[in-house]
Coordinates of C-alpha atoms in Angstrom, one line a residue:
M5 CA 0.0 0.0 0.0
S6 CA 1.3 3.5 -0.9
L7 CA 2.5 6.0 1.7
A8 CA -0.3 8.4 0.7
M9 CA -2.9 5.7 1.4
R10 CA -1.4 4.7 4.7
L11 CA -1.2 8.4 5.8
A12 CA -4.8 8.8 4.7
E13 CA -6.0 5.9 6.8
F14 CA -4.2 7.4 9.8
V15 CA -5.8 10.8 9.2
C16 CA -9.3 9.3 8.7
E17 CA -9.1 7.1 11.8
L18 CA -7.8 9.9 14.1
K19 CA -10.5 10.6 16.7
L20 CA -10.1 13.1 19.6
E21 CA -11.6 10.7 22.2
T22 CA -8.9 8.1 21.5
L23 CA -5.9 10.4 21.5
P24 CA -3.6 10.6 24.5
E25 CA -4.6 13.5 26.7
E26 CA -1.1 15.0 26.5
V27 CA -1.4 15.2 22.7
V28 CA -4.8 17.0 22.9
E29 CA -3.5 19.4 25.6
K30 CA -0.4 20.2 23.4
A31 CA -2.7 21.0 20.5
R32 CA -4.7 23.4 22.8
T33 CA -1.3 25.0 23.7
C34 CA -0.4 25.4 20.0
V35 CA -3.8 27.0 19.4
L36 CA -3.3 29.6 22.2
N37 CA 0.3 30.3 21.1
G38 CA -0.6 30.7 17.5
Y39 CA -3.4 33.2 18.0
G40 CA -1.5 35.0 20.8
I41 CA 1.6 35.5 18.6
A42 CA -0.6 36.7 15.7
L43 CA -2.2 39.3 18.0
G44 CA 1.2 40.5 19.0
S45 CA 2.3 40.7 15.4
H46 CA -0.2 43.4 14.5
T47 CA 2.6 46.0 14.5
T48 CA 4.8 44.2 12.0
P49 CA 4.7 45.2 8.3
F50 CA 4.0 41.8 6.7
F51 CA 0.3 41.5 7.1
P52 CA -0.5 44.7 5.3
V53 CA 1.5 43.6 2.3
A54 CA -0.2 40.2 2.2
A55 CA -3.7 41.7 2.8
Q56 CA -3.2 44.1 -0.1
A57 CA -2.2 41.3 -2.4
V58 CA -5.1 39.2 -1.3
L59 CA -7.7 41.9 -1.9
A60 CA -6.2 42.4 -5.4
M61 CA -6.2 38.7 -6.2
D62 CA -9.3 37.3 -4.4
G63 CA -11.3 40.5 -3.9
E64 CA -13.2 41.7 -0.8
R65 CA -16.5 40.0 0.1
E66 CA -19.4 41.0 2.3
L67 CA -19.5 37.4 3.6
G68 CA -16.4 35.3 3.9
S69 CA -13.3 34.8 6.0
T70 CA -11.9 37.7 8.0
L71 CA -8.4 39.2 7.4
L72 CA -7.8 39.3 11.2
A73 CA -5.8 42.5 11.6
S74 CA -8.0 44.6 9.4
G75 CA -11.5 43.3 9.5
H76 CA -11.9 43.0 5.7
K77 CA -13.3 39.7 4.4
S78 CA -12.2 37.6 1.5
T79 CA -12.0 34.0 0.4
V80 CA -10.8 31.2 2.6
A81 CA -7.6 31.0 0.5
G82 CA -7.2 34.7 0.7
A83 CA -7.6 34.9 4.4
A84 CA -5.2 32.0 4.9
L85 CA -2.5 33.9 3.0
A86 CA -3.0 37.2 4.7
N87 CA -3.4 35.8 8.2
A88 CA -0.4 33.5 7.8
A89 CA 1.8 36.6 7.4
L90 CA 0.3 37.8 10.7
F91 CA 1.0 34.5 12.5
H92 CA 4.5 34.6 11.1
G93 CA 5.0 38.3 11.8
R94 CA 7.2 38.2 14.9
A95 CA 8.9 34.9 14.0
Q96 CA 7.6 33.6 17.3
E97 CA 5.3 30.9 15.8
D98 CA 5.7 27.4 17.1
T99 CA 8.4 25.1 15.7
C100 CA 8.1 21.3 15.0
G101 CA 11.6 20.2 14.2
V102 CA 12.6 23.1 11.9
A103 CA 9.1 23.6 10.4
H104 CA 6.5 26.1 11.5
F105 CA 3.2 24.2 11.0
G106 CA 1.1 26.4 13.3
A107 CA 1.6 29.4 11.0
V108 CA 0.4 27.3 8.1
L109 CA -2.5 25.4 9.7
L110 CA -4.2 27.8 12.1
P111 CA -4.9 30.6 9.7
L112 CA -6.2 28.1 7.2
L113 CA -8.5 26.2 9.6
T114 CA -9.7 29.4 11.1
A115 CA -10.8 30.7 7.7
M116 CA -12.5 27.5 6.9
M117 CA -14.4 27.5 10.2
E118 CA -15.6 31.0 9.7
N119 CA -16.8 30.2 6.2
N120 CA -18.7 27.1 7.4
E121 CA -16.3 24.7 5.7
G122 CA -15.7 22.8 9.0
S123 CA -16.7 23.0 12.6
V124 CA -14.9 24.1 15.7
E125 CA -15.3 20.5 17.0
Q126 CA -13.1 19.4 14.1
L127 CA -10.3 21.9 14.8
L128 CA -8.2 19.9 17.1
P129 CA -8.4 16.6 15.1
A130 CA -7.6 18.5 11.9
L131 CA -4.7 20.4 13.5
I132 CA -3.3 17.2 15.0
A133 CA -3.6 15.5 11.6
G134 CA -1.6 18.3 10.0
Y135 CA 1.1 18.2 12.6
E136 CA 1.5 14.4 12.5
V137 CA 1.6 14.1 8.7
G138 CA 3.9 17.1 8.2
G139 CA 6.0 16.2 11.3
L140 CA 6.5 12.6 10.2
L141 CA 8.1 13.8 6.9
E142 CA 10.0 16.7 8.5
T143 CA 11.6 14.4 11.1
A144 CA 12.6 11.8 8.5
Y145 CA 13.9 14.2 5.8
S146 CA 14.4 17.8 6.8
A147 CA 18.1 17.4 7.6
K148 CA 18.7 16.5 3.9
T149 CA 16.2 18.8 2.3
T150 CA 17.4 21.8 4.3
A151 CA 21.0 21.1 3.3
K152 CA 19.7 21.3 -0.4
G153 CA 18.3 24.8 0.2
L154 CA 14.7 23.8 0.7
R155 CA 12.7 25.4 3.5
A156 CA 10.9 22.9 5.7
S157 CA 7.9 25.0 6.5
P158 CA 6.4 25.2 3.0
L159 CA 7.9 21.9 1.8
Y160 CA 6.2 19.8 4.5
G161 CA 3.6 22.4 5.5
T162 CA 1.8 22.1 2.2
I163 CA 1.3 18.4 2.8
A164 CA 0.3 19.1 6.4
A165 CA -2.3 21.6 5.2
A166 CA -3.8 19.0 2.8
A167 CA -4.1 16.5 5.7
A168 CA -5.7 19.1 7.9
V169 CA -8.2 20.2 5.3
A170 CA -9.1 16.6 4.5
K171 CA -9.8 16.0 8.1
M172 CA -11.7 19.2 8.6
R173 CA -14.0 18.3 5.7
D174 CA -14.2 14.6 6.7
L175 CA -13.0 13.3 3.4
K176 CA -13.0 9.6 2.7
V177 CA -9.7 7.7 2.7
E178 CA -9.3 7.7 -1.1
Q179 CA -10.0 11.4 -1.3
T180 CA -7.5 12.1 1.6
A181 CA -4.9 10.0 -0.2
A182 CA -5.5 12.0 -3.3
A183 CA -5.2 15.3 -1.4
L184 CA -1.8 14.2 0.0
S185 CA -0.6 13.1 -3.4
N186 CA -1.7 16.4 -4.9
A187 CA 0.1 18.3 -2.2
A188 CA 3.3 16.4 -2.9
S189 CA 3.1 17.7 -6.4
F190 CA 2.3 21.3 -5.4
T191 CA 4.9 21.8 -2.7
G192 CA 8.3 23.5 -2.6
G193 CA 10.0 26.6 -1.1
I194 CA 13.6 27.7 -1.0
L195 CA 15.8 29.3 1.7
Q196 CA 17.5 32.1 -0.3
S197 CA 15.3 34.9 1.2
F198 CA 17.1 34.1 4.6
G199 CA 20.4 34.5 2.9
D200 CA 19.4 37.8 1.3
G201 CA 17.5 39.1 4.4
T202 CA 14.3 39.6 2.4
D203 CA 10.7 38.8 3.2
E204 CA 9.5 36.0 0.9
W205 CA 9.6 33.5 3.7
R206 CA 7.0 35.5 5.6
Y207 CA 4.5 34.6 2.8
Q208 CA 5.7 31.0 2.1
V209 CA 3.5 29.7 5.0
G210 CA 0.4 31.3 3.5
I211 CA 1.2 29.9 0.0
A212 CA 1.6 26.5 1.6
A213 CA -1.8 26.8 3.2
R214 CA -3.4 27.8 -0.1
N215 CA -1.7 25.0 -2.0
G216 CA -2.8 22.5 0.7
L217 CA -6.3 23.8 0.4
A218 CA -6.2 23.4 -3.4
A219 CA -4.8 19.9 -3.1
A220 CA -7.7 18.8 -0.9
T221 CA -10.4 20.7 -2.8
L222 CA -9.3 19.1 -6.1
A223 CA -9.3 15.6 -4.4
E224 CA -12.8 16.2 -3.1
A225 CA -13.9 17.2 -6.6
G226 CA -12.5 13.9 -8.0
S227 CA -8.9 14.5 -9.1
I228 CA -7.0 11.4 -10.3
S229 CA -3.8 11.6 -8.3
A230 CA -0.5 9.6 -8.3
H231 CA -0.8 6.7 -5.9
A232 CA 3.0 6.6 -5.6
A233 CA 3.4 10.4 -5.1
F234 CA 5.8 9.9 -2.2
E235 CA 7.7 6.7 -2.9
G236 CA 7.6 6.6 -6.7
R237 CA 10.7 6.8 -9.0
S238 CA 9.8 10.5 -9.6
G239 CA 8.0 11.0 -6.3
F240 CA 8.5 13.4 -3.4
V241 CA 11.2 11.5 -1.5
R242 CA 13.5 10.6 -4.4
T243 CA 13.0 14.1 -5.9
Y244 CA 13.5 16.3 -2.8
V245 CA 15.5 14.0 -0.5
G246 CA 17.4 11.9 -3.0
E247 CA 16.9 8.5 -1.4
E248 CA 14.4 5.6 -1.3
C249 CA 11.2 6.0 0.7
D250 CA 10.9 3.4 3.4
V251 CA 7.1 3.3 3.7
S252 CA 7.0 0.7 6.4
A253 CA 9.4 2.5 8.6
L254 CA 7.5 5.8 8.3
V255 CA 4.1 4.3 8.9
A256 CA 5.4 2.4 12.0
Q257 CA 5.9 5.8 13.8
L258 CA 2.3 7.0 13.3
G259 CA 0.4 7.2 16.5
K260 CA 3.4 6.2 18.5
E261 CA 5.9 9.0 18.2
W262 CA 3.6 12.0 18.2
S263 CA 5.1 14.9 16.3
I264 CA 3.0 17.5 18.1
S265 CA 4.6 16.5 21.4
K266 CA 8.0 17.9 20.2
V267 CA 6.6 21.3 19.2
T268 CA 8.5 24.1 20.9
F269 CA 7.7 27.8 21.4
K270 CA 9.9 30.9 21.1
P271 CA 10.4 33.4 24.0
Y272 CA 12.0 36.0 21.7
P273 CA 11.3 37.5 18.2
V274 CA 14.3 35.8 16.6
C275 CA 14.9 32.6 14.6
A276 CA 14.4 29.4 16.5
L277 CA 18.1 28.7 16.2
N278 CA 18.9 32.0 17.8
Q279 CA 16.8 31.5 20.9
T280 CA 19.5 29.9 23.0
P281 CA 22.2 32.4 21.9
V282 CA 19.9 35.2 23.0
I283 CA 19.3 33.5 26.4
A284 CA 23.1 33.1 26.8
A285 CA 23.7 36.7 25.7
L286 CA 21.1 37.9 28.2
A287 CA 23.0 36.2 31.1
M288 CA 26.2 37.7 29.8
H289 CA 24.6 41.1 29.5
K290 CA 24.2 41.0 33.3
Q291 CA 27.8 39.9 33.8
L292 CA 29.1 42.7 31.6
D293 CA 27.3 45.3 33.7
G294 CA 27.8 48.0 31.1
A295 CA 31.4 47.0 30.0
Q296 CA 32.1 46.8 26.3
P297 CA 33.1 43.3 24.9
Q298 CA 36.1 43.5 22.6
A299 CA 35.8 40.1 20.9
V300 CA 33.0 37.5 21.1
R301 CA 33.1 33.9 20.0
I302 CA 29.9 31.9 19.9
R303 CA 30.1 28.1 19.5
M304 CA 27.1 26.5 17.9
N305 CA 26.1 23.4 16.0
P306 CA 27.4 23.5 12.4
T307 CA 23.8 23.2 11.1
C308 CA 23.0 26.5 12.9
V309 CA 26.0 28.4 11.7
G310 CA 25.6 27.1 8.1
Y311 CA 21.8 27.8 7.9
A312 CA 20.9 30.5 5.4
G313 CA 21.2 34.0 6.8
M314 CA 22.6 33.0 10.2
D315 CA 26.3 34.1 9.7
N316 CA 25.5 37.6 8.4
I317 CA 26.7 41.1 9.5
G318 CA 24.5 43.0 7.1
P319 CA 23.8 45.6 6.0
F320 CA 20.1 44.9 6.9
S321 CA 17.0 46.5 5.5
S322 CA 14.3 44.2 7.0
L323 CA 13.5 42.5 10.3
S324 CA 13.7 39.3 8.2
G325 CA 17.5 39.7 8.0
T326 CA 18.2 40.8 11.6
L327 CA 16.3 38.0 13.4
M328 CA 18.3 35.4 11.4
S329 CA 21.7 36.9 12.0
I330 CA 23.6 35.4 14.9
Q331 CA 25.7 38.5 15.1
F332 CA 22.9 41.0 15.2
C333 CA 20.8 39.0 17.7
V334 CA 23.8 38.5 20.1
A335 CA 25.1 42.1 19.7
T336 CA 21.7 43.6 20.4
T337 CA 21.2 41.4 23.4
L338 CA 24.7 42.0 24.8
L339 CA 24.3 45.7 24.5
Y340 CA 20.6 46.3 25.5
G341 CA 19.3 43.1 27.1
E342 CA 16.0 41.5 26.0
P343 CA 15.4 42.0 22.3
S344 CA 12.1 43.5 21.1
V345 CA 10.8 43.8 17.6
E346 CA 11.5 47.6 17.8
R347 CA 15.1 46.9 18.8
M348 CA 15.5 44.2 16.1
S349 CA 14.2 46.7 13.5
D350 CA 16.8 49.3 14.2
F351 CA 19.1 48.6 11.3
S352 CA 21.5 51.5 11.9
D353 CA 22.3 51.4 15.6
S354 CA 25.9 52.5 15.7
A355 CA 26.8 50.4 18.7
V356 CA 25.3 47.2 17.3
M357 CA 27.0 47.9 13.9
A358 CA 30.4 48.3 15.6
L359 CA 30.1 45.1 17.7
M360 CA 28.8 42.7 15.0
P361 CA 32.1 42.4 13.2
C362 CA 33.7 41.4 16.5
I363 CA 31.4 38.5 17.0
Q364 CA 32.6 35.2 15.4
P365 CA 30.2 32.3 15.1
I366 CA 32.2 29.0 15.3
A367 CA 30.7 25.7 14.0
D368 CA 31.3 23.2 16.7
P369 CA 29.8 19.7 16.5
A370 CA 30.2 19.3 20.2
Y371 CA 27.1 21.4 20.6
D372 CA 23.6 20.1 19.9
L373 CA 21.2 22.1 17.7
L374 CA 19.8 24.2 20.5
S375 CA 22.9 24.6 22.6
C376 CA 25.7 27.1 22.5
C377 CA 28.6 28.7 24.3
I378 CA 29.5 32.4 24.3
E379 CA 33.0 33.6 25.2
A380 CA 33.6 37.3 25.5
E381 CA 36.9 39.2 25.9
V382 CA 36.4 42.3 27.9
E383 CA 38.9 45.2 28.3
G384 CA 40.4 45.2 31.8
K385 CA 39.6 41.5 32.5
D386 CA 42.3 38.9 32.5
Q387 CA 40.0 36.0 31.6
A388 CA 37.2 35.8 29.1
L389 CA 33.6 35.7 30.3
V390 CA 32.0 32.4 29.4
Q391 CA 28.3 31.6 29.2
E392 CA 27.4 28.1 28.2
C393 CA 23.8 26.9 27.6
L394 CA 23.3 23.2 27.1
V395 CA 19.6 22.6 26.3
D396 CA 17.4 20.5 24.1
H397 CA 13.8 21.1 22.8
T398 CA 12.3 20.5 26.2
E399 CA 13.7 23.9 27.3
Y400 CA 11.1 25.5 24.9
S401 CA 8.3 22.9 25.2
Y402 CA 6.0 25.2 27.2
D403 CA 2.7 24.3 28.8
R404 CA -0.4 26.4 28.3
S405 CA 0.2 28.6 31.4
Q406 CA 3.7 29.4 30.2
V407 CA 2.4 30.3 26.7
S408 CA -0.3 32.5 28.4
T409 CA 2.5 34.4 30.2
L410 CA 4.5 34.7 27.0
I411 CA 1.7 36.1 24.8
R412 CA 0.6 38.5 27.5
R413 CA 4.1 39.8 27.8
I414 CA 4.2 40.4 24.1
G415 CA 0.8 42.1 24.4
V416 CA 2.3 44.6 26.9
E417 CA 5.0 45.4 24.3
T418 CA 2.6 45.8 21.4
G419 CA -0.4 47.4 23.1
V420 CA -2.9 44.5 22.9
P421 CA -5.7 44.8 25.4
E422 CA -5.8 42.2 28.1
Q423 CA -9.4 41.3 27.2
A424 CA -8.1 39.9 23.9
Y425 CA -6.1 37.2 25.8
E426 CA -9.1 36.4 27.9
Y427 CA -11.0 35.6 24.8
L428 CA -8.2 33.4 23.4
E429 CA -7.7 31.6 26.7
R430 CA -11.4 30.8 26.9
F431 CA -11.4 29.5 23.4
A432 CA -8.4 27.2 24.0
E433 CA -9.7 26.0 27.3
T434 CA -13.2 25.1 26.0
L435 CA -12.1 23.3 22.9
P436 CA -13.6 21.3 21.2
Q437 CA -16.9 23.0 22.4
A438 CA -15.4 26.5 21.9
K439 CA -17.0 29.3 20.0
L440 CA -15.1 30.9 17.1
N441 CA -16.5 34.3 18.0
D442 CA -14.0 34.4 20.9
V443 CA -11.2 34.3 18.4
L444 CA -12.8 36.9 16.2
S445 CA -13.5 39.1 19.1
A446 CA -9.9 39.0 20.3
F447 CA -8.7 40.3 16.9
K448 CA -11.3 43.0 16.8
T449 CA -9.4 44.6 19.6
I450 CA -6.5 45.4 17.3
Q451 CA -8.4 46.4 14.2

């Protein structure tokens, strides 16, 4: 049996009442984080660009799905694209491996629910289906596809979106398999925008959502789709990964190694790979006590240092560039403490510009993906200051109360009324019997 069919069977059999409680609770946490980060992203410049493009392409409608930061309405596909840029605006969306499925799935499923293309009761099963299908492939293959210059979020997110839409619409197994096969044909996404410090990646998640929606909609309409879309000679795995697809090994993990359980959250508005360097730099900022570092070495996993846009001292013209740069993130934090979007958007700060060339990222395989060590030489001190952070994904695997604290802290920074978070917390708490109006009411506070 093909991988598409086996994945489809898993998606169709997935029922909320038979899922482990910790899986369901993690999904609620992802919901709260996703909406909360989107609220706090209303001051970033990416939603207005996406919303303008959506209204030009899909038009404005009296009835439809809401563009959450403006109140305009458009198509489901249009709202998914515009709102995904909002969910991705602060770069504090959740992370599953190296993919940001929440920023793909939540805007899409929200638009579907508002347009009566699925019920709130189906939100958690659909969301979990997307994380599990996308996460299975991301875990198996992202190390190799990322090394080829492919970005995991759109590459695996398109397939995750197709799975989520199929579940939301309660498609049959054969239709769901066709949706996944279509998505394998429609997917893609490159990393060069990180290297150039530009904004395409902000919109990739919305395009992934639209493509996943199209994949499932075509399947529901009766598309004839490749049964070997994943394992075939010209299929997804051989084409993007460059190896054989072991269907049995992949399928054996479904329902046992839950991808959503490894989802992590970001305390700061920087790349996931820069979270620990920022935490280490915060600790060193206190040690420096106003002293100026003369030279800084930061040891990180080679994958981090080699990732597009990470080893970059500018010049910068977009927040997309600074939040990726190890040097900018560390320099800003060493000098000023906790980074904010406003601070990360100051592309000409003279002190940061002067310190960045003194910061040397060192690829060191002794450090895991989320660990690092900062060494700083300071004038007047005989020995370098050293701050080592040895952590794994559990450091950022927050529970719902921790996410609530995080999004409310961001709300203070960005002027979001507290009532908005009360709406969102009630929505997450009462799922699957929640009311979508709570979500829409939360976003009305920023329109």
